[in-house]
Amino acid sequence: MKSKRLLIVEDQAIVAADLEARLRTMGYEPVGVTALGENAFPLAEELQVDLVLMDIQLKGATDGITAANHIRDGLEIPVVFVTAHTDEATFQRARITSPFGYVLKPFNDHELHTAIEVALDRHASEVRLKRTQQSLATVIESIGGGLVVTDEWGLVQMMNRAASLLSGWSPEEALLKPFGEVFGFVDASTLEPVDFPIPKAADADLSALGPRTLKLPGRGGGAAIIDCAGSPIRHGNGRVTGMVWMLSDRTRDAVQKQAGAA
């Protein structure tokens, strides 16, 4: 396996040299050292490092927390703080940067190695999750019909562009709003409002619902004819934790059918 490339950001030359030696012994490849926080971002990018070991108190105008924040915002590279600062104010500032580790000086090899490995594993997991989410988002947007995900309380968690166009609500407007409020469906025959089951209050044996043909009054007037079907989302223990709703616009079919009947 290729050695992980590490950048050391440390303003004490003796400590930096000691870190380099320890890292090589552990099987890592320290590819750069800098005492200046402002150099951390460009070096991490140029050297294509896998992880940055960052002191908090540094020479120059940029401290380690600010440098770590720049790296978090601009690069997918984990940062582990290696510092002697233990005061609460510094720790709280450091937390804002979402560091992947926090090692206090003086430290031993086991502590350092453990912090690095945990950070690398966590970062790899987050990258995989992010890529999966991006792929899923692409699939969801490519679906021809509307798709809406609600939580166990029936509140909208996400919806694709097709669902947004049907409802007249943007995804941001709809977030955490009741599904029935965003999609004010009425019965196609009676025009009575339609109630949707809330998984939290529904029976544990809740199964797929629909499809039902409903009317969706438009925000600007008029109404669409929608086939609406729901499927429960289940936790590993079988508990229903939400619903996925599929919406198909049948307005054109309904209009053509009425025209044919006429």
Short mmCIF file of the C-alpha atoms (twelve columns), coordinates in Angstrom:
data_MODEL
# 
_entry.id   MODEL 
# 
loop_
_atom_site.group_PDB 
_atom_site.id 
_atom_site.type_symbol 
_atom_site.label_atom_id 
_atom_site.label_alt_id 
_atom_site.label_comp_id 
_atom_site.label_asym_id 
_atom_site.label_seq_id 
_atom_site.Cartn_x 
_atom_site.Cartn_y 
_atom_site.Cartn_z 
_atom_site.pdbx_PDB_model_num 
ATOM 1   C CA . MET A 1   0.000   0.000  0.000   1 
ATOM 2   C CA . LYS A 2   1.249   3.460  -0.891  1 
ATOM 3   C CA . SER A 3   2.414   5.505  2.104   1 
ATOM 4   C CA . LYS A 4   0.126   8.343  3.131   1 
ATOM 5   C CA . ARG A 5   1.555   11.779 2.398   1 
ATOM 6   C CA . LEU A 6   1.518   14.176 5.352   1 
ATOM 7   C CA . LEU A 7   2.161   17.899 5.707   1 
ATOM 8   C CA . ILE A 8   3.563   19.229 9.006   1 
ATOM 9   C CA . VAL A 9   2.625   22.772 10.012  1 
ATOM 10  C CA . GLU A 10  4.749   23.508 13.090  1 
ATOM 11  C CA . ASP A 11  6.687   26.628 14.101  1 
ATOM 12  C CA . GLN A 12  9.227   24.877 16.357  1 
ATOM 13  C CA . ALA A 13  11.961  23.351 14.215  1 
ATOM 14  C CA . ILE A 14  12.923  20.753 16.833  1 
ATOM 15  C CA . VAL A 15  9.328   19.556 17.179  1 
ATOM 16  C CA . ALA A 16  8.882   19.479 13.384  1 
ATOM 17  C CA . ALA A 17  12.057  17.401 12.952  1 
ATOM 18  C CA . ASP A 18  10.910  15.013 15.695  1 
ATOM 19  C CA . LEU A 19  7.532   14.649 14.014  1 
ATOM 20  C CA . GLU A 20  9.162   13.897 10.669  1 
ATOM 21  C CA . ALA A 21  11.289  11.160 12.204  1 
ATOM 22  C CA . ARG A 22  8.352   9.616  14.060  1 
ATOM 23  C CA . LEU A 23  6.135   9.657  10.986  1 
ATOM 24  C CA . ARG A 24  8.754   7.912  8.852   1 
ATOM 25  C CA . THR A 25  9.123   5.234  11.528  1 
ATOM 26  C CA . MET A 26  5.358   4.709  11.455  1 
ATOM 27  C CA . GLY A 27  5.395   4.240  7.689   1 
ATOM 28  C CA . TYR A 28  4.045   7.628  6.633   1 
ATOM 29  C CA . GLU A 29  5.653   9.987  4.128   1 
ATOM 30  C CA . PRO A 30  6.101   13.531 5.458   1 
ATOM 31  C CA . VAL A 31  6.399   15.520 2.228   1 
ATOM 32  C CA . GLY A 32  6.510   19.072 3.562   1 
ATOM 33  C CA . VAL A 33  7.105   21.234 6.619   1 
ATOM 34  C CA . THR A 34  6.173   24.868 7.176   1 
ATOM 35  C CA . ALA A 35  6.142   27.185 10.170  1 
ATOM 36  C CA . LEU A 36  3.666   29.608 8.571   1 
ATOM 37  C CA . GLY A 37  -0.078  29.130 8.639   1 
ATOM 38  C CA . GLU A 38  -0.511  31.058 5.394   1 
ATOM 39  C CA . ASN A 39  1.620   28.437 3.603   1 
ATOM 40  C CA . ALA A 40  -0.513  25.496 4.743   1 
ATOM 41  C CA . PHE A 41  -3.237  25.713 2.103   1 
ATOM 42  C CA . PRO A 42  -1.017  26.175 -0.976  1 
ATOM 43  C CA . LEU A 43  1.405   23.472 0.186   1 
ATOM 44  C CA . ALA A 44  -1.370  20.997 0.968   1 
ATOM 45  C CA . GLU A 45  -2.794  21.583 -2.504  1 
ATOM 46  C CA . GLU A 46  0.543   21.538 -4.343  1 
ATOM 47  C CA . LEU A 47  1.931   18.462 -2.583  1 
ATOM 48  C CA . GLN A 48  -1.379  16.565 -2.792  1 
ATOM 49  C CA . VAL A 49  -1.175  15.450 0.804   1 
ATOM 50  C CA . ASP A 50  -3.504  12.980 2.490   1 
ATOM 51  C CA . LEU A 51  -3.480  14.679 5.901   1 
ATOM 52  C CA . VAL A 52  -2.189  17.809 7.647   1 
ATOM 53  C CA . LEU A 53  -0.703  17.847 11.150  1 
ATOM 54  C CA . MET A 54  -1.366  21.374 12.358  1 
ATOM 55  C CA . ASP A 55  -0.050  23.272 15.368  1 
ATOM 56  C CA . ILE A 56  -2.347  26.039 16.565  1 
ATOM 57  C CA . GLN A 57  0.205   28.665 17.566  1 
ATOM 58  C CA . LEU A 58  2.250   29.516 14.464  1 
ATOM 59  C CA . LYS A 59  4.573   32.165 13.140  1 
ATOM 60  C CA . GLY A 60  3.174   34.759 10.788  1 
ATOM 61  C CA . ALA A 61  -0.250  36.336 10.525  1 
ATOM 62  C CA . THR A 62  -2.301  33.118 10.229  1 
ATOM 63  C CA . ASP A 63  -2.719  30.762 13.166  1 
ATOM 64  C CA . GLY A 64  -3.413  27.054 12.836  1 
ATOM 65  C CA . ILE A 65  -7.153  27.348 13.378  1 
ATOM 66  C CA . THR A 66  -7.547  29.874 10.570  1 
ATOM 67  C CA . ALA A 67  -5.321  27.783 8.300   1 
ATOM 68  C CA . ALA A 68  -7.327  24.647 9.089   1 
ATOM 69  C CA . ASN A 69  -10.524 26.509 8.296   1 
ATOM 70  C CA . HIS A 70  -9.196  27.476 4.850   1 
ATOM 71  C CA . ILE A 71  -8.200  23.860 4.184   1 
ATOM 72  C CA . ARG A 72  -11.615 22.595 5.283   1 
ATOM 73  C CA . ASP A 73  -13.421 25.039 2.992   1 
ATOM 74  C CA . GLY A 74  -11.198 24.619 -0.047  1 
ATOM 75  C CA . LEU A 75  -9.714  21.114 0.017   1 
ATOM 76  C CA . GLU A 76  -10.918 17.603 0.865   1 
ATOM 77  C CA . ILE A 77  -8.002  17.039 3.246   1 
ATOM 78  C CA . PRO A 78  -8.333  16.084 6.933   1 
ATOM 79  C CA . VAL A 79  -6.547  18.171 9.585   1 
ATOM 80  C CA . VAL A 80  -5.316  16.869 12.943  1 
ATOM 81  C CA . PHE A 81  -4.290  19.466 15.496  1 
ATOM 82  C CA . VAL A 82  -1.056  18.729 17.365  1 
ATOM 83  C CA . THR A 83  -0.848  21.368 20.057  1 
ATOM 84  C CA . ALA A 84  0.049   22.234 23.625  1 
ATOM 85  C CA . HIS A 85  -2.993  24.498 23.962  1 
ATOM 86  C CA . THR A 86  -5.565  22.968 26.293  1 
ATOM 87  C CA . ASP A 87  -7.625  26.011 27.299  1 
ATOM 88  C CA . GLU A 88  -11.369 25.862 26.612  1 
ATOM 89  C CA . ALA A 89  -11.473 28.991 24.435  1 
ATOM 90  C CA . THR A 90  -8.854  27.599 22.029  1 
ATOM 91  C CA . PHE A 91  -10.533 24.200 21.976  1 
ATOM 92  C CA . GLN A 92  -13.915 25.732 21.116  1 
ATOM 93  C CA . ARG A 93  -12.352 27.781 18.294  1 
ATOM 94  C CA . ALA A 94  -10.691 24.657 16.963  1 
ATOM 95  C CA . ARG A 95  -13.973 22.726 16.989  1 
ATOM 96  C CA . ILE A 96  -15.487 25.139 14.475  1 
ATOM 97  C CA . THR A 97  -13.047 23.878 11.842  1 
ATOM 98  C CA . SER A 98  -14.336 20.293 12.300  1 
ATOM 99  C CA . PRO A 99  -10.854 18.821 12.855  1 
ATOM 100 C CA . PHE A 100 -10.369 15.095 12.393  1 
ATOM 101 C CA . GLY A 101 -8.267  14.842 15.548  1 
ATOM 102 C CA . TYR A 102 -6.781  16.769 18.449  1 
ATOM 103 C CA . VAL A 103 -3.475  15.530 19.906  1 
ATOM 104 C CA . LEU A 104 -2.026  17.256 22.971  1 
ATOM 105 C CA . LYS A 105 1.701   17.770 23.473  1 
ATOM 106 C CA . PRO A 106 3.600   15.981 24.831  1 
ATOM 107 C CA . PHE A 107 2.323   12.865 23.087  1 
ATOM 108 C CA . ASN A 108 3.607   9.364  22.493  1 
ATOM 109 C CA . ASP A 109 3.831   7.452  19.223  1 
ATOM 110 C CA . HIS A 110 0.732   5.403  19.954  1 
ATOM 111 C CA . GLU A 111 -1.416  8.493  20.519  1 
ATOM 112 C CA . LEU A 112 -0.145  10.152 17.349  1 
ATOM 113 C CA . HIS A 113 -0.504  7.028  15.210  1 
ATOM 114 C CA . THR A 114 -4.017  6.360  16.503  1 
ATOM 115 C CA . ALA A 115 -5.126  9.943  15.835  1 
ATOM 116 C CA . ILE A 116 -3.774  9.827  12.274  1 
ATOM 117 C CA . GLU A 117 -5.339  6.463  11.437  1 
ATOM 118 C CA . VAL A 118 -8.718  7.410  12.892  1 
ATOM 119 C CA . ALA A 119 -8.646  10.682 10.928  1 
ATOM 120 C CA . LEU A 120 -7.738  8.931  7.668   1 
ATOM 121 C CA . ASP A 121 -10.451 6.286  8.139   1 
ATOM 122 C CA . ARG A 122 -13.083 8.875  9.052   1 
ATOM 123 C CA . HIS A 123 -12.156 11.040 6.086   1 
ATOM 124 C CA . ALA A 124 -12.305 8.079  3.691   1 
ATOM 125 C CA . SER A 125 -15.766 7.209  5.019   1 
ATOM 126 C CA . GLU A 126 -16.979 10.789 4.595   1 
ATOM 127 C CA . VAL A 127 -15.661 10.945 1.029   1 
ATOM 128 C CA . ARG A 128 -17.444 7.685  0.159   1 
ATOM 129 C CA . LEU A 129 -20.656 8.954  1.738   1 
ATOM 130 C CA . LYS A 130 -20.441 12.265 -0.115  1 
ATOM 131 C CA . ARG A 131 -19.930 10.518 -3.447  1 
ATOM 132 C CA . THR A 132 -22.839 8.179  -2.744  1 
ATOM 133 C CA . GLN A 133 -25.057 11.151 -1.899  1 
ATOM 134 C CA . GLN A 134 -24.008 12.931 -5.085  1 
ATOM 135 C CA . SER A 135 -24.788 9.836  -7.157  1 
ATOM 136 C CA . LEU A 136 -28.127 9.423  -5.402  1 
ATOM 137 C CA . ALA A 137 -29.001 13.079 -6.000  1 
ATOM 138 C CA . THR A 138 -28.258 12.631 -9.705  1 
ATOM 139 C CA . VAL A 139 -30.481 9.545  -9.880  1 
ATOM 140 C CA . ILE A 140 -33.302 11.313 -8.015  1 
ATOM 141 C CA . GLU A 141 -33.195 14.298 -10.364 1 
ATOM 142 C CA . SER A 142 -33.171 12.029 -13.417 1 
ATOM 143 C CA . ILE A 143 -36.449 10.364 -12.394 1 
ATOM 144 C CA . GLY A 144 -39.208 11.466 -14.726 1 
ATOM 145 C CA . GLY A 145 -41.847 11.986 -12.042 1 
ATOM 146 C CA . GLY A 146 -41.907 13.792 -8.750  1 
ATOM 147 C CA . LEU A 147 -40.182 12.242 -5.760  1 
ATOM 148 C CA . VAL A 148 -40.603 13.421 -2.171  1 
ATOM 149 C CA . VAL A 149 -39.069 12.035 1.023   1 
ATOM 150 C CA . THR A 150 -40.815 12.712 4.333   1 
ATOM 151 C CA . ASP A 151 -39.718 11.839 7.863   1 
ATOM 152 C CA . GLU A 152 -41.570 9.890  10.541  1 
ATOM 153 C CA . TRP A 153 -43.648 12.981 11.316  1 
ATOM 154 C CA . GLY A 154 -44.709 13.487 7.707   1 
ATOM 155 C CA . LEU A 155 -42.450 16.504 7.219   1 
ATOM 156 C CA . VAL A 156 -40.710 17.019 3.876   1 
ATOM 157 C CA . GLN A 157 -36.998 16.216 3.966   1 
ATOM 158 C CA . MET A 158 -36.238 16.539 0.279   1 
ATOM 159 C CA . MET A 159 -37.870 16.592 -3.133  1 
ATOM 160 C CA . ASN A 160 -36.650 16.615 -6.690  1 
ATOM 161 C CA . ARG A 161 -37.181 19.309 -9.305  1 
ATOM 162 C CA . ALA A 162 -40.184 17.543 -10.834 1 
ATOM 163 C CA . ALA A 163 -41.971 17.522 -7.458  1 
ATOM 164 C CA . SER A 164 -41.050 21.162 -6.934  1 
ATOM 165 C CA . LEU A 165 -42.622 22.103 -10.282 1 
ATOM 166 C CA . LEU A 166 -45.785 20.176 -9.452  1 
ATOM 167 C CA . SER A 167 -46.220 21.739 -6.022  1 
ATOM 168 C CA . GLY A 168 -45.088 25.268 -6.842  1 
ATOM 169 C CA . TRP A 169 -42.857 25.122 -3.759  1 
ATOM 170 C CA . SER A 170 -39.079 25.305 -3.925  1 
ATOM 171 C CA . PRO A 171 -37.210 22.563 -2.022  1 
ATOM 172 C CA . GLU A 172 -36.086 25.238 0.451   1 
ATOM 173 C CA . GLU A 173 -39.664 26.419 1.034   1 
ATOM 174 C CA . ALA A 174 -40.945 22.873 1.461   1 
ATOM 175 C CA . LEU A 175 -38.242 21.692 3.857   1 
ATOM 176 C CA . LEU A 176 -39.754 20.534 7.178   1 
ATOM 177 C CA . LYS A 177 -43.271 21.461 6.052   1 
ATOM 178 C CA . PRO A 178 -46.055 18.839 6.308   1 
ATOM 179 C CA . PHE A 179 -46.430 16.846 3.093   1 
ATOM 180 C CA . GLY A 180 -50.160 17.629 3.014   1 
ATOM 181 C CA . GLU A 181 -49.456 21.350 3.235   1 
ATOM 182 C CA . VAL A 182 -46.963 21.380 0.381   1 
ATOM 183 C CA . PHE A 183 -49.146 19.129 -1.770  1 
ATOM 184 C CA . GLY A 184 -52.696 20.193 -1.006  1 
ATOM 185 C CA . PHE A 185 -54.245 17.162 -2.673  1 
ATOM 186 C CA . VAL A 186 -58.024 16.802 -2.902  1 
ATOM 187 C CA . ASP A 187 -60.057 13.772 -3.866  1 
ATOM 188 C CA . ALA A 188 -60.559 13.712 -7.626  1 
ATOM 189 C CA . SER A 189 -64.271 12.936 -7.232  1 
ATOM 190 C CA . THR A 190 -65.403 14.695 -4.032  1 
ATOM 191 C CA . LEU A 191 -62.794 17.497 -3.993  1 
ATOM 192 C CA . GLU A 192 -62.439 16.848 -0.261  1 
ATOM 193 C CA . PRO A 193 -58.949 17.361 1.259   1 
ATOM 194 C CA . VAL A 194 -56.923 14.159 1.424   1 
ATOM 195 C CA . ASP A 195 -55.256 13.049 4.643   1 
ATOM 196 C CA . PHE A 196 -51.969 11.197 4.469   1 
ATOM 197 C CA . PRO A 197 -50.835 8.739  7.163   1 
ATOM 198 C CA . ILE A 198 -48.049 9.917  9.419   1 
ATOM 199 C CA . PRO A 199 -45.658 6.968  9.870   1 
ATOM 200 C CA . LYS A 200 -45.048 7.868  13.534  1 
ATOM 201 C CA . ALA A 201 -48.733 7.400  14.277  1 
ATOM 202 C CA . ALA A 202 -49.354 4.662  11.731  1 
ATOM 203 C CA . ASP A 203 -49.482 0.965  12.403  1 
ATOM 204 C CA . ALA A 204 -46.158 -0.869 12.411  1 
ATOM 205 C CA . ASP A 205 -47.479 -2.953 9.519   1 
ATOM 206 C CA . LEU A 206 -47.781 0.105  7.271   1 
ATOM 207 C CA . SER A 207 -47.239 -1.009 3.696   1 
ATOM 208 C CA . ALA A 208 -47.078 0.685  0.333   1 
ATOM 209 C CA . LEU A 209 -49.933 3.115  -0.346  1 
ATOM 210 C CA . GLY A 210 -51.656 3.744  -3.609  1 
ATOM 211 C CA . PRO A 211 -51.342 4.737  -6.272  1 
ATOM 212 C CA . ARG A 212 -54.308 7.072  -5.826  1 
ATOM 213 C CA . THR A 213 -55.491 9.482  -8.488  1 
ATOM 214 C CA . LEU A 214 -55.827 12.913 -6.880  1 
ATOM 215 C CA . LYS A 215 -56.229 16.522 -7.858  1 
ATOM 216 C CA . LEU A 216 -53.523 19.015 -7.014  1 
ATOM 217 C CA . PRO A 217 -54.803 22.609 -7.010  1 
ATOM 218 C CA . GLY A 218 -52.120 24.896 -8.436  1 
ATOM 219 C CA . ARG A 219 -50.844 27.933 -6.597  1 
ATOM 220 C CA . GLY A 220 -51.715 30.067 -9.592  1 
ATOM 221 C CA . GLY A 221 -55.084 28.439 -10.281 1 
ATOM 222 C CA . GLY A 222 -56.040 25.359 -12.229 1 
ATOM 223 C CA . ALA A 223 -55.482 21.802 -11.071 1 
ATOM 224 C CA . ALA A 224 -53.290 18.865 -12.042 1 
ATOM 225 C CA . ILE A 225 -54.342 15.221 -12.023 1 
ATOM 226 C CA . ILE A 226 -51.715 13.270 -10.079 1 
ATOM 227 C CA . ASP A 227 -51.145 9.584  -9.384  1 
ATOM 228 C CA . CYS A 228 -49.675 9.483  -5.877  1 
ATOM 229 C CA . ALA A 229 -48.069 6.387  -4.323  1 
ATOM 230 C CA . GLY A 230 -46.106 6.051  -1.087  1 
ATOM 231 C CA . SER A 231 -43.654 3.472  0.236   1 
ATOM 232 C CA . PRO A 232 -42.442 3.301  3.849   1 
ATOM 233 C CA . ILE A 233 -38.790 3.736  4.770   1 
ATOM 234 C CA . ARG A 234 -37.822 1.225  7.426   1 
ATOM 235 C CA . HIS A 235 -34.978 1.207  9.940   1 
ATOM 236 C CA . GLY A 236 -32.970 -1.973 10.379  1 
ATOM 237 C CA . ASN A 237 -35.269 -2.970 13.246  1 
ATOM 238 C CA . GLY A 238 -38.329 -2.685 11.013  1 
ATOM 239 C CA . ARG A 239 -39.622 0.580  12.451  1 
ATOM 240 C CA . VAL A 240 -41.020 2.995  9.867   1 
ATOM 241 C CA . THR A 241 -38.925 6.163  9.848   1 
ATOM 242 C CA . GLY A 242 -40.379 7.958  6.858   1 
ATOM 243 C CA . MET A 243 -42.027 7.699  3.480   1 
ATOM 244 C CA . VAL A 244 -41.042 8.018  -0.168  1 
ATOM 245 C CA . TRP A 245 -43.772 9.502  -2.336  1 
ATOM 246 C CA . MET A 246 -43.852 9.110  -6.115  1 
ATOM 247 C CA . LEU A 247 -45.978 11.582 -8.073  1 
ATOM 248 C CA . SER A 248 -46.935 11.122 -11.723 1 
ATOM 249 C CA . ASP A 249 -48.656 13.925 -13.627 1 
ATOM 250 C CA . ARG A 250 -51.631 12.482 -15.526 1 
ATOM 251 C CA . THR A 251 -53.213 15.817 -16.433 1 
ATOM 252 C CA . ARG A 252 -52.637 15.481 -20.185 1 
ATOM 253 C CA . ASP A 253 -53.967 11.916 -20.202 1 
ATOM 254 C CA . ALA A 254 -57.065 13.044 -18.285 1 
ATOM 255 C CA . VAL A 255 -57.705 15.932 -20.666 1 
ATOM 256 C CA . GLN A 256 -57.310 13.673 -23.716 1 
ATOM 257 C CA . LYS A 257 -59.628 11.104 -22.171 1 
ATOM 258 C CA . GLN A 258 -62.286 13.756 -21.526 1 
ATOM 259 C CA . ALA A 259 -61.914 15.087 -25.069 1 
ATOM 260 C CA . GLY A 260 -62.313 11.588 -26.465 1 
ATOM 261 C CA . ALA A 261 -65.399 10.985 -24.377 1 
ATOM 262 C CA . ALA A 262 -66.896 14.218 -25.673 1 
# 
